[in-house]
Amino acid sequence: MNKKIINILCEGQSEQVFALKVLKPFFLPYNIIVRANLLVTNRKLNAHGGIINYQQVKRDLHNMMCSTKDTLYEKNFYTSMFDLYALPQDFPGNTNSQLDPYSRVKMIEDSFGLDIDNYRFVPYIELHEFETLVLCNLSKVGQIYPNAQKQINALDKQWRKETNENAELVNSSRDTAPSKRLIKAVSGYYNYDKKFMAVEATKDIGIESLRLQCRHFNQWIEKY
């Protein structure tokens, strides 16, 4: 049986760790291998992670595609894990912030895919950022940060009330993005560890539960 290899270009370490520690075991029984690369922000300094502009993304995708070769039994496919929050303005399709989040992210992904123009590339832009998935499992966050349990419980009630329990609709302003809310909830007691929580919270809740709670995330998973 042929293997499918999904090569994911990740915006940051949280996405990379999630891809390797959570997505990879999920896809393995389906004969799908997950590999994850970080965006390169400075080659001379060997710095990785974070989007500076669209040309950086396009360059790294091109390099990833050129560095992978199919074999008789393996075929390579490509995707992305980038936050909608703070996505550079020069990104294809990122022209109308007044659209509802699902329409806006679809416009960006469609434009992104057309610009890359590779039938094996499936663009994925996270609504609104990776920490959306962590919001789905704040009970685990409370176990890891017990001294901030009260604040974490309040955050859980707040975002669910604001969005009718749809974490993908937690808005993306500088003060109210999912990551900003999480950092604020534990501040004064702990320093929020994004990379650690990328595995702990999402692994604990499980891919199937995340798919049920986050429809755009689920649509991406279903494409494979």
mmCIF file of C-alpha atoms in Angstrom, residues 54-149:
data_model
loop_
_atom_site.group_PDB
_atom_site.id
_atom_site.type_symbol
_atom_site.label_atom_id
_atom_site.label_comp_id
_atom_site.label_asym_id
_atom_site.label_seq_id
_atom_site.Cartn_x
_atom_site.Cartn_y
_atom_site.Cartn_z
ATOM 1 C CA TYR A 54 4.211 36.306 2.192
ATOM 2 C CA GLN A 55 7.386 36.007 0.114
ATOM 3 C CA GLN A 56 9.023 34.223 3.040
ATOM 4 C CA VAL A 57 6.136 31.735 3.101
ATOM 5 C CA LYS A 58 6.227 31.180 -0.645
ATOM 6 C CA ARG A 59 10.002 30.678 -0.594
ATOM 7 C CA ASP A 60 9.871 28.117 2.213
ATOM 8 C CA LEU A 61 7.013 26.211 0.596
ATOM 9 C CA HIS A 62 8.942 26.071 -2.664
ATOM 10 C CA ASN A 63 12.061 24.837 -0.842
ATOM 11 C CA MET A 64 10.044 22.190 1.024
ATOM 12 C CA MET A 65 8.471 20.944 -2.189
ATOM 13 C CA CYS A 66 11.813 20.806 -3.972
ATOM 14 C CA SER A 67 13.496 18.931 -1.118
ATOM 15 C CA THR A 68 10.968 16.076 -1.062
ATOM 16 C CA LYS A 69 10.879 13.341 -3.643
ATOM 17 C CA ASP A 70 8.233 10.725 -4.318
ATOM 18 C CA THR A 71 9.174 7.072 -4.429
ATOM 19 C CA LEU A 72 7.397 4.072 -5.844
ATOM 20 C CA TYR A 73 5.589 3.634 -2.519
ATOM 21 C CA GLU A 74 5.432 7.178 -1.114
ATOM 22 C CA LYS A 75 3.755 10.343 -2.335
ATOM 23 C CA ASN A 76 4.310 13.773 -0.842
ATOM 24 C CA PHE A 77 1.595 16.278 -0.092
ATOM 25 C CA TYR A 78 1.915 19.730 1.442
ATOM 26 C CA THR A 79 -0.010 21.986 3.790
ATOM 27 C CA SER A 80 0.409 24.891 6.191
ATOM 28 C CA MET A 81 -0.385 25.816 9.787
ATOM 29 C CA PHE A 82 -0.488 29.616 10.023
ATOM 30 C CA ASP A 83 -2.523 31.845 12.338
ATOM 31 C CA LEU A 84 -5.185 34.120 10.896
ATOM 32 C CA TYR A 85 -4.336 36.408 13.819
ATOM 33 C CA ALA A 86 -1.666 38.907 12.689
ATOM 34 C CA LEU A 87 -1.398 37.333 9.232
ATOM 35 C CA PRO A 88 0.637 39.736 7.042
ATOM 36 C CA GLN A 89 -1.406 42.091 4.888
ATOM 37 C CA ASP A 90 0.439 40.998 1.735
ATOM 38 C CA PHE A 91 -0.928 37.455 2.078
ATOM 39 C CA PRO A 92 -3.115 36.459 -0.921
ATOM 40 C CA GLY A 93 -6.792 37.142 -0.265
ATOM 41 C CA ASN A 94 -6.172 38.983 3.002
ATOM 42 C CA THR A 95 -8.104 42.036 1.858
ATOM 43 C CA ASN A 96 -11.418 42.062 3.727
ATOM 44 C CA SER A 97 -11.314 41.914 7.505
ATOM 45 C CA GLN A 98 -15.022 42.765 7.625
ATOM 46 C CA LEU A 99 -16.094 39.322 6.443
ATOM 47 C CA ASP A 100 -17.227 36.762 8.986
ATOM 48 C CA PRO A 101 -14.239 34.627 10.083
ATOM 49 C CA TYR A 102 -15.188 31.520 8.096
ATOM 50 C CA SER A 103 -15.721 33.467 4.863
ATOM 51 C CA ARG A 104 -12.536 35.425 5.392
ATOM 52 C CA VAL A 105 -10.361 32.385 6.026
ATOM 53 C CA LYS A 106 -11.843 30.602 3.003
ATOM 54 C CA MET A 107 -11.018 33.575 0.783
ATOM 55 C CA ILE A 108 -7.429 33.578 2.031
ATOM 56 C CA GLU A 109 -6.964 29.816 1.681
ATOM 57 C CA ASP A 110 -8.463 29.795 -1.830
ATOM 58 C CA SER A 111 -6.219 32.678 -2.926
ATOM 59 C CA PHE A 112 -3.188 31.085 -1.252
ATOM 60 C CA GLY A 113 -3.811 27.795 -3.051
ATOM 61 C CA LEU A 114 -4.235 29.506 -6.416
ATOM 62 C CA ASP A 115 -0.978 31.393 -5.977
ATOM 63 C CA ILE A 116 1.042 28.292 -5.023
ATOM 64 C CA ASP A 117 -0.634 26.390 -7.874
ATOM 65 C CA ASN A 118 0.224 22.843 -6.844
ATOM 66 C CA TYR A 119 -2.537 20.239 -6.727
ATOM 67 C CA ARG A 120 -0.815 18.514 -3.811
ATOM 68 C CA PHE A 121 -0.898 21.645 -1.658
ATOM 69 C CA VAL A 122 -3.798 22.078 0.790
ATOM 70 C CA PRO A 123 -3.601 25.505 2.489
ATOM 71 C CA TYR A 124 -4.733 25.729 6.110
ATOM 72 C CA ILE A 125 -5.067 28.981 8.055
ATOM 73 C CA GLU A 126 -5.936 28.552 11.744
ATOM 74 C CA LEU A 127 -9.001 30.315 13.150
ATOM 75 C CA HIS A 128 -7.789 32.467 14.760
ATOM 76 C CA GLU A 129 -4.572 30.962 16.081
ATOM 77 C CA PHE A 130 -3.215 27.700 17.442
ATOM 78 C CA GLU A 131 -4.335 28.487 21.006
ATOM 79 C CA THR A 132 -7.936 28.109 19.836
ATOM 80 C CA LEU A 133 -7.416 24.366 20.228
ATOM 81 C CA VAL A 134 -6.098 24.842 23.759
ATOM 82 C CA LEU A 135 -9.237 26.796 24.719
ATOM 83 C CA CYS A 136 -11.243 23.660 23.976
ATOM 84 C CA ASN A 137 -9.622 21.934 26.955
ATOM 85 C CA LEU A 138 -9.135 24.448 29.743
ATOM 86 C CA SER A 139 -9.656 21.787 32.393
ATOM 87 C CA LYS A 140 -6.254 20.407 31.440
ATOM 88 C CA VAL A 141 -4.765 23.902 31.593
ATOM 89 C CA GLY A 142 -6.171 24.254 35.110
ATOM 90 C CA GLN A 143 -4.498 21.007 36.179
ATOM 91 C CA ILE A 144 -1.141 22.247 34.945
ATOM 92 C CA TYR A 145 -1.565 25.737 36.436
ATOM 93 C CA PRO A 146 -3.541 25.004 39.646
ATOM 94 C CA ASN A 147 -2.869 28.359 41.340
ATOM 95 C CA ALA A 148 -4.621 30.104 38.452
ATOM 96 C CA GLN A 149 -7.628 27.768 38.472
#
